[in-house]
Coordinates of C-alpha atoms in Angstrom, one line a residue:
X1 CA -84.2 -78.1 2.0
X2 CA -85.2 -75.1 3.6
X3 CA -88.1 -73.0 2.3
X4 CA -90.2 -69.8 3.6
X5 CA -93.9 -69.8 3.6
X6 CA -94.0 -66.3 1.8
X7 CA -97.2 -65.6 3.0
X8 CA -95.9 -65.3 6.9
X9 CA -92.4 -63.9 5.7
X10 CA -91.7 -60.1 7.4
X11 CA -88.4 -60.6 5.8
X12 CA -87.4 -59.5 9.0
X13 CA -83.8 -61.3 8.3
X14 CA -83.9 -63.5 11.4
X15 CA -83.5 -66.6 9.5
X16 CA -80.0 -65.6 7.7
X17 CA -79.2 -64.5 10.9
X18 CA -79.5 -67.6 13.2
X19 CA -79.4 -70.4 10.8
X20 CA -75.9 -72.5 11.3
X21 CA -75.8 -73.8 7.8
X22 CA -76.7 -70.5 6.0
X23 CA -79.5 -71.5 4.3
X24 CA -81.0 -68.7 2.9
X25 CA -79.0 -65.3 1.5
X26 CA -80.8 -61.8 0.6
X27 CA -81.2 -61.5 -3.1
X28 CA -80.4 -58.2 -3.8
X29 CA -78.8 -56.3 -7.2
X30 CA -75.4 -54.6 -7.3
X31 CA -74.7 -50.8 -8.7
X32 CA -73.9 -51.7 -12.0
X33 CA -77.2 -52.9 -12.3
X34 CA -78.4 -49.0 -12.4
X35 CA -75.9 -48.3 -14.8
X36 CA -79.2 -47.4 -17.4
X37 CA -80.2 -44.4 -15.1
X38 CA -78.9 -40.7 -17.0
X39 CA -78.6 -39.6 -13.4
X40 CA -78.1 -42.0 -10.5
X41 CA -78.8 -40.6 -6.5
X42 CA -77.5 -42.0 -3.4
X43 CA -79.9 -42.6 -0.7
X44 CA -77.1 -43.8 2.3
X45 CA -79.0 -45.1 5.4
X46 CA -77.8 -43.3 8.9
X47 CA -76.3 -46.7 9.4
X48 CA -73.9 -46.3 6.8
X49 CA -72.0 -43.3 8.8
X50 CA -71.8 -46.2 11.6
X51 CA -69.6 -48.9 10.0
X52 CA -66.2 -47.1 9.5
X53 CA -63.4 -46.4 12.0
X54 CA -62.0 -42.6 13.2
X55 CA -64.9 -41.4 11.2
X56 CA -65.5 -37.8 12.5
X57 CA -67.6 -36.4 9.7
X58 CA -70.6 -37.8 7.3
X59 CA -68.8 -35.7 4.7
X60 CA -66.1 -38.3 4.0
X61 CA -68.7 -40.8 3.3
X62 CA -71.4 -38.7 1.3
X63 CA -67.8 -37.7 -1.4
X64 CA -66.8 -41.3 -1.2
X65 CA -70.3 -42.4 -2.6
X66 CA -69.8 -39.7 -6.0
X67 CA -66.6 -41.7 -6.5
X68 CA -67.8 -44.8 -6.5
X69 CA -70.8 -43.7 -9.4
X70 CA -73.3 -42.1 -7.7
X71 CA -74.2 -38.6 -9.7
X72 CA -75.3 -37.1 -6.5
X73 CA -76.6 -38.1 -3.1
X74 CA -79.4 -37.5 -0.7
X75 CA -79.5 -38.2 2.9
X76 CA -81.8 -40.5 4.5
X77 CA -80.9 -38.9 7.9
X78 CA -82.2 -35.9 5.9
X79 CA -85.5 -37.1 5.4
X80 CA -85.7 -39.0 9.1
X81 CA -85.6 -35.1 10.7
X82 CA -88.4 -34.3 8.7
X83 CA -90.7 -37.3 9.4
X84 CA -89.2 -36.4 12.9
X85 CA -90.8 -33.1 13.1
X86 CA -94.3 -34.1 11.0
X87 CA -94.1 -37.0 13.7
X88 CA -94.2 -34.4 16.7
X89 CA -97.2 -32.0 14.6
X90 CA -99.1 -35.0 14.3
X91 CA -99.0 -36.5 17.9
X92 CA -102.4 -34.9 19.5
X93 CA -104.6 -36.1 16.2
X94 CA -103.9 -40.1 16.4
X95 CA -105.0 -42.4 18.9
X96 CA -102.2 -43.6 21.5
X97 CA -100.2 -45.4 21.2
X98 CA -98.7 -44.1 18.1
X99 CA -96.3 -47.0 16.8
X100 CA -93.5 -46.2 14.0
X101 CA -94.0 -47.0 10.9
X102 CA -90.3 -46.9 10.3
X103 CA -89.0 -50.8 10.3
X104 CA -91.3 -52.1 7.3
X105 CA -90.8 -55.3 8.6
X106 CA -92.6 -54.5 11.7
X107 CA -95.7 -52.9 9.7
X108 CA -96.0 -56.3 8.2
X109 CA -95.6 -57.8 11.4
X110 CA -98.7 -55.9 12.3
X111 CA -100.4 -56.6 9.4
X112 CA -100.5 -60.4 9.8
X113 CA -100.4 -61.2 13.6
X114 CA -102.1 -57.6 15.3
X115 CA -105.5 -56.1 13.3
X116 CA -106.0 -54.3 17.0
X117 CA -103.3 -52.0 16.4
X118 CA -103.3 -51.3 12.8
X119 CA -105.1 -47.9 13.5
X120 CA -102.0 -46.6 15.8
X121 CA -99.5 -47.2 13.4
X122 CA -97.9 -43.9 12.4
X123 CA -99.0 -42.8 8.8
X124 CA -96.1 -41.4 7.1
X125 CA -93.9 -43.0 4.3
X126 CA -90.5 -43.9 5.6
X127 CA -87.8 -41.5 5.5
X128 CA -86.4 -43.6 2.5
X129 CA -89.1 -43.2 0.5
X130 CA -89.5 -39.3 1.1
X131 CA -85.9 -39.4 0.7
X132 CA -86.4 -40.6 -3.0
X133 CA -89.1 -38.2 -3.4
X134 CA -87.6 -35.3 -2.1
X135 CA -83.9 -36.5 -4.3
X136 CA -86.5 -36.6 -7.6
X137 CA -87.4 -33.0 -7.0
X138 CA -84.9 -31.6 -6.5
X139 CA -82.5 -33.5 -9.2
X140 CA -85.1 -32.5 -11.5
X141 CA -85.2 -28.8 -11.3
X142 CA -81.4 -29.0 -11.3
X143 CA -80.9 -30.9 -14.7
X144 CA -84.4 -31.4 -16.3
X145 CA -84.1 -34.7 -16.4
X146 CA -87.5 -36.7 -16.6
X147 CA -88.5 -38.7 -13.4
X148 CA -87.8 -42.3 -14.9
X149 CA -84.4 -40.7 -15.9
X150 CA -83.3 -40.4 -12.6
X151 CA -82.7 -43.5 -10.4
X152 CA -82.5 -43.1 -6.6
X153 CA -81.0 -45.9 -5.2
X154 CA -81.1 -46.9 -1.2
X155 CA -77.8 -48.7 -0.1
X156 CA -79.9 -51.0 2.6
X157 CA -78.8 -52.2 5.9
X158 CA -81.5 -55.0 5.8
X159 CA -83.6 -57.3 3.9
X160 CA -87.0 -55.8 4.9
X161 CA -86.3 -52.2 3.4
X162 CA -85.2 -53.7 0.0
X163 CA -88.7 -55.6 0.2
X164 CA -90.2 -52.4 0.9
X165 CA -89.3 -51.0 -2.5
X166 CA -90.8 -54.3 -4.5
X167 CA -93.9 -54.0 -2.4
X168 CA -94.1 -50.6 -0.6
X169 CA -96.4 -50.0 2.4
X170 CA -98.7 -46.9 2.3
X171 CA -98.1 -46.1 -1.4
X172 CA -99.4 -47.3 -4.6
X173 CA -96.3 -46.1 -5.8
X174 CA -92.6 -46.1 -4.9
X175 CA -89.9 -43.8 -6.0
X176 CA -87.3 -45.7 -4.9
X177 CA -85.9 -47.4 -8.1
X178 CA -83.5 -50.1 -6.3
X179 CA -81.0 -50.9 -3.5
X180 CA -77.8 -51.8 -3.1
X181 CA -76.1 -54.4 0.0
X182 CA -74.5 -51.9 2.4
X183 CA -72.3 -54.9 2.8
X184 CA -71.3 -54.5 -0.8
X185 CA -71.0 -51.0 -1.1
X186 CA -68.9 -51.1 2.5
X187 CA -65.4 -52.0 0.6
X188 CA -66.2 -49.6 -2.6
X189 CA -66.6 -46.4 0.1
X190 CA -63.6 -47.9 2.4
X191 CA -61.0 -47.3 -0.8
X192 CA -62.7 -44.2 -2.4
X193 CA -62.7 -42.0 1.3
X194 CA -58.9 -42.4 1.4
X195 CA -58.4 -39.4 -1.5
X196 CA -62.0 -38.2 -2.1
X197 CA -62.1 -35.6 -5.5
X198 CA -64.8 -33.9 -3.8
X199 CA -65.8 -31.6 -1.3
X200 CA -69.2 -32.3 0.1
X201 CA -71.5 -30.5 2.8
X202 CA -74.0 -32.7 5.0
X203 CA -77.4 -31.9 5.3
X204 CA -78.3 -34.0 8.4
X205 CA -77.9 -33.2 11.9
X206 CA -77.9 -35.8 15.2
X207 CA -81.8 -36.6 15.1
X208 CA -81.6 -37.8 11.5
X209 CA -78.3 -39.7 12.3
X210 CA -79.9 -41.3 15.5
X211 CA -82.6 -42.7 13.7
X212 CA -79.9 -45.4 12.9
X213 CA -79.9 -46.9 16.4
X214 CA -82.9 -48.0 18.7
X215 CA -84.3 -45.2 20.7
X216 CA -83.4 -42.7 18.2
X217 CA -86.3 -42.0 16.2
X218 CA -87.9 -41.7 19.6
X219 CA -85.4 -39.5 21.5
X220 CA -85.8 -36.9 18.7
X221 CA -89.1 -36.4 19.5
X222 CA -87.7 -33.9 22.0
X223 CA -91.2 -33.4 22.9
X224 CA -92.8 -36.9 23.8
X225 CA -91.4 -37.9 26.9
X226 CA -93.7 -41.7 27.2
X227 CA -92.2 -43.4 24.6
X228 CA -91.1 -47.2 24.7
X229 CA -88.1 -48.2 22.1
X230 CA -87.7 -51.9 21.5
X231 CA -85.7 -54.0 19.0
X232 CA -84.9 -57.6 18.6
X233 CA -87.8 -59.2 16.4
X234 CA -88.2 -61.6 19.6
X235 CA -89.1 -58.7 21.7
X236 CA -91.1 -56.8 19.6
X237 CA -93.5 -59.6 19.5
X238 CA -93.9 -59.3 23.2
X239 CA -94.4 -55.2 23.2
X240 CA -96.6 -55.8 20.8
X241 CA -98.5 -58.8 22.5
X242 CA -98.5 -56.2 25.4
X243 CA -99.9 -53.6 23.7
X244 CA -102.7 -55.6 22.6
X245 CA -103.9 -56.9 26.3
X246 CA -103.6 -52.9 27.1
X247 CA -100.4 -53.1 29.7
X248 CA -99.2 -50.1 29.0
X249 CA -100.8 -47.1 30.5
X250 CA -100.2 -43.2 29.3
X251 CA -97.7 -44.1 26.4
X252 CA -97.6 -41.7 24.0
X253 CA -95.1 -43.4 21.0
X254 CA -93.5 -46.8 20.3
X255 CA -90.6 -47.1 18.4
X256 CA -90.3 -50.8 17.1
X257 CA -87.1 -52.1 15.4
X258 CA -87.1 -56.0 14.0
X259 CA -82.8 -56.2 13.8
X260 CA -81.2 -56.0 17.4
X261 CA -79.7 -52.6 18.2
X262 CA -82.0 -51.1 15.9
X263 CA -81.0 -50.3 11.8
X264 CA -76.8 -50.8 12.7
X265 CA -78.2 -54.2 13.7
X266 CA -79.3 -55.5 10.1
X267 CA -78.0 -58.3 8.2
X268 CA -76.8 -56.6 5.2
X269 CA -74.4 -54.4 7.5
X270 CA -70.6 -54.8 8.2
X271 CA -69.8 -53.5 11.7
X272 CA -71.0 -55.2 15.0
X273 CA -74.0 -53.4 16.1
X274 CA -73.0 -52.6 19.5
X275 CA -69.5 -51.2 18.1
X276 CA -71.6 -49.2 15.4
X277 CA -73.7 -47.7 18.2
X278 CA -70.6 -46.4 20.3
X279 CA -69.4 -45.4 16.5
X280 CA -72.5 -43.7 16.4
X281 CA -72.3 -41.7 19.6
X282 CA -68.8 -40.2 18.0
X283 CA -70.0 -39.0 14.8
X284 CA -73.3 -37.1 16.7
X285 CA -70.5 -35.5 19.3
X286 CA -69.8 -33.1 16.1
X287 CA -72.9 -32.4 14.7
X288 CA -76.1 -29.6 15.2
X289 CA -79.2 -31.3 16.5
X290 CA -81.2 -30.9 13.4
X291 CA -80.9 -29.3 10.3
X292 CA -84.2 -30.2 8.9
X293 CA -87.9 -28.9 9.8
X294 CA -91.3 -28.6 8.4
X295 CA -92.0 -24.9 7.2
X296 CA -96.0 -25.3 8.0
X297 CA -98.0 -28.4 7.5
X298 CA -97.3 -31.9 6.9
X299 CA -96.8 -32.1 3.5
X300 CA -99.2 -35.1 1.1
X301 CA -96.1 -36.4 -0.4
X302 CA -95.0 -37.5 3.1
X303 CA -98.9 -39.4 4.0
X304 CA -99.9 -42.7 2.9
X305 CA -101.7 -43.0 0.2
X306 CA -103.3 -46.7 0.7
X307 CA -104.7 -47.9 3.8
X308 CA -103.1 -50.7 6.4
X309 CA -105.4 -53.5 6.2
X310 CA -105.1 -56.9 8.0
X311 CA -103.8 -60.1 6.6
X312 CA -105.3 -63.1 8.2
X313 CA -102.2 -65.7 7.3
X314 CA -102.2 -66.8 10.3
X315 CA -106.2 -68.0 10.7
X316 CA -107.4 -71.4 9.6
X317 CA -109.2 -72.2 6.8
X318 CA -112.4 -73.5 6.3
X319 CA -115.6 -73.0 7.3
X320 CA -116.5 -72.6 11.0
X321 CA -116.4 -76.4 12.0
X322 CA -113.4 -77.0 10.0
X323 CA -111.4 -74.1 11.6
X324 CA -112.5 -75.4 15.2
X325 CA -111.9 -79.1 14.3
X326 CA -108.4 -78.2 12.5
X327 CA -107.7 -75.9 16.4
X328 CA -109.0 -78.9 18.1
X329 CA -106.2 -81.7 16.0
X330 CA -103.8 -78.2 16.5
X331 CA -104.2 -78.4 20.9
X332 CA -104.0 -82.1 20.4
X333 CA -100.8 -82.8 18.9
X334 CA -99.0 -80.2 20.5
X335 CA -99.8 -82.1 23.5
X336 CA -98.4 -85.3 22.2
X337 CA -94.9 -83.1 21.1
X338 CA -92.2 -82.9 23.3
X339 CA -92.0 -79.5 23.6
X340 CA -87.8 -79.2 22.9
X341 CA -88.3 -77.0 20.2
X342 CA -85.4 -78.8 18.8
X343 CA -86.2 -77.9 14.9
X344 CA -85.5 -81.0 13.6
X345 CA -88.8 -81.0 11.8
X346 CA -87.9 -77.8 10.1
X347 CA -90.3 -75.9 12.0
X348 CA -88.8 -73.0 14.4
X349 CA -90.8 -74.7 18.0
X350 CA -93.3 -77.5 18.4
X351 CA -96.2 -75.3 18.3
X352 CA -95.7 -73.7 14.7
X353 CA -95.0 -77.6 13.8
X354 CA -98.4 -78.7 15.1
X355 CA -99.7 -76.3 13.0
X356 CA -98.0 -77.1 10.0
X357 CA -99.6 -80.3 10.3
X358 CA -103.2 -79.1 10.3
X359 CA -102.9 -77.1 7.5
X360 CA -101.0 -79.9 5.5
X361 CA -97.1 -78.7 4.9
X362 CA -95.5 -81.5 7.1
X363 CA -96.6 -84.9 8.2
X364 CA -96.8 -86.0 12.0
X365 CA -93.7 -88.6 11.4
X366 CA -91.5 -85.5 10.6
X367 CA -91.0 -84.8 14.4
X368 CA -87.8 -87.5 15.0
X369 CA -89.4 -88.0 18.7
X370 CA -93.1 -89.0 17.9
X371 CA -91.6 -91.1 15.2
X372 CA -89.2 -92.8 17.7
X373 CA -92.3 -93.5 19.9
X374 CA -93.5 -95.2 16.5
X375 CA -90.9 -97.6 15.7
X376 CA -90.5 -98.7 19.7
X377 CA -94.2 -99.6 19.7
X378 CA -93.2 -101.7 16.2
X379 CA -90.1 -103.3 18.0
X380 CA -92.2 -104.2 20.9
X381 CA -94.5 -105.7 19.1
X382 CA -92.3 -108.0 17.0
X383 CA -90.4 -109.2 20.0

């Protein structure tokens, strides 16, 4: 049976996307599960906008949401044009390259694999988190409702973000109170913007809506001309591996995205991502290019509150001669594998299952060549 080491997990989604047999599903809640919350807030990712047909507006979508039972709604695009702006304000204080802090899954990426670059990672919550903060706010002068009253709920085009709002990254605290498939929310909308009842205004221009594709976040920088803008949890291991040995020379921001194509690329989304993006490109055609700035300073609520620190998962255990004797067996076996990367074993390539040895989760017989090997010798010898 398949299983994940939840220690080394990004919940990047790559396994639910690759794996044949569909061994492992997101566990996520449905709306009704919020049905406790007086007054319930929409948080749409720009990646929403991206999954329907024709669609000239975000209007359509953000009145489809209030008849499906969301009490009001707040744009995530919203929130992305003000980390956008803070993003530019905050460019000439932290050392270079500055690296998103946008795809959760790639902050945790970070965290386990690359303590080197832990200090460039941007410091601002994500845009769905200020979202949620911002929503609270304001729902709460409206209605004087208390804070716990109020659930803001993010309707998530990946596995990572939900994660995010079980164990947040920066905060202590999240204000996010849940998330929703955008998968599951995708037919709801689909019959409800047919006849909306209501007449909505957006509140997000084409930065915010951009942030939904790779390059986006970056390209609204306006300002920054170096950037680099990767996605594709495969490549971003290699920018990042990059970074590290110091390749890259006079790059001023990295924008790092784990689902390929960027956010319209998740697993929890509908459309194909490289349809979404050209469905992308026709909803920006009609829009402002932001409708959202900073007045004067970057604002606390959008900081972290906690520091990044590094998770050593990926170290062995034990005391000094342990770790070297366990890297010694480690170079060893991976010699004797055949290097197919076949994943028989259950292992992704022969080196992870060399190390899977050492540290005791699989046996050496598990790898179907090494134990042919094994049972020739045994023939030989009984003939």
């Amino acid at each position: 049976k398949a299983h994940i080491l939840k220690d080394r997990c990004i919940d990047c989604g790559e396994c639910i996307r690759v794996c044949p047999h569909h061994a492992k599903k997101v566990i996520h809640n449905v709306l009704a599960d919020y049905s406790h919350f007086k007054h319930l807030v929409a948080l749409p990712a720009p990646s929403l906008y991206a999954q329907f047909n024709n669609l000239h507006d975000t209007e359509t979508v953000l009145a489809g949401l209030l008849d499906i039972g969301f009490d009001s709604f707040y744009e995530v695009a919203r929130a992305a044009e003000l980390v956008s702006d803070a993003t530019r304000k905050i460019m000439d204080k932290v050392p270079k390259p500055v690296i998103s802090s946008a795809c959760p899954a790639v902050v945790r990426l970070i965290k386990v694999r690359f303590p080197q670059l832990i200090d460039h990672v941007l410091p601002f919550v994500s845009p769905m988190e200020l979202a949620a903060r911002l929503a609270k706010k304001e729902v709460m002068e409206k209605t004087g409702l208390t804070e716990e009253e109020i659930g803001c709920i993010f309707i998530s085009p990946c596995p990572a973000k939900i994660t995010a709002i079980n164990n947040p990254i920066g905060s202590k605290k999240t204000y996010v109170d849940g998330a929703v498939a955008m998968k599951d929310v995708y037919p709801l909308l689909l019959s409800a913007m047919k006849h909306p009842s209501k007449t909505v205004d957006a509140s997000a221009g084409r930065i915010g809506i951009s942030w939904a594709s790779g390059g986006g976040e970056s390209s609204g920088l306006v300002t920054v001309e170096n950037y680099l803008a990767c996605d594709g949890i495969e490549n971003v291991i290699r920018v990042l591996e990059d970074l590290e040995d110091g390749k890259f020379h006079n790059l001023e921001f990295v924008e790092l995205n784990a689902c390929p194509g960027g956010c319209v690329g998740g697993v929890l989304t509908v459309e194909n991502p490289f349809i979404a993006k050209t469905k992308l490109k026709a909803i920006r055609k009609y829009l402002p290019v932001s409708m959202n700035s900073l007045a004067d300073s970057i604002p606390t609520n959008m900081l972290w509150d906690t520091e990044l620190e590094y998770n050593p998962v990926f170290e062995l255990e034990g005391t000094r001669m342990e770790r070297f004797q366990k890297y010694s067996e480690r170079e060893q076996l991976e010699q004797e594998l055949p290097g197919l990367d076949c994943g028989f074993c259950g292992a992704p390539n022969c080196r992870s299952f060399a190390d899977d040895v050492v540290r005791g989760y699989a046996k050496k017989e598990d790898c179907v060549v090494i134990m042919r090997r094994k049972m020739d010798k045994i023939k030989s010898a009984l003939e």
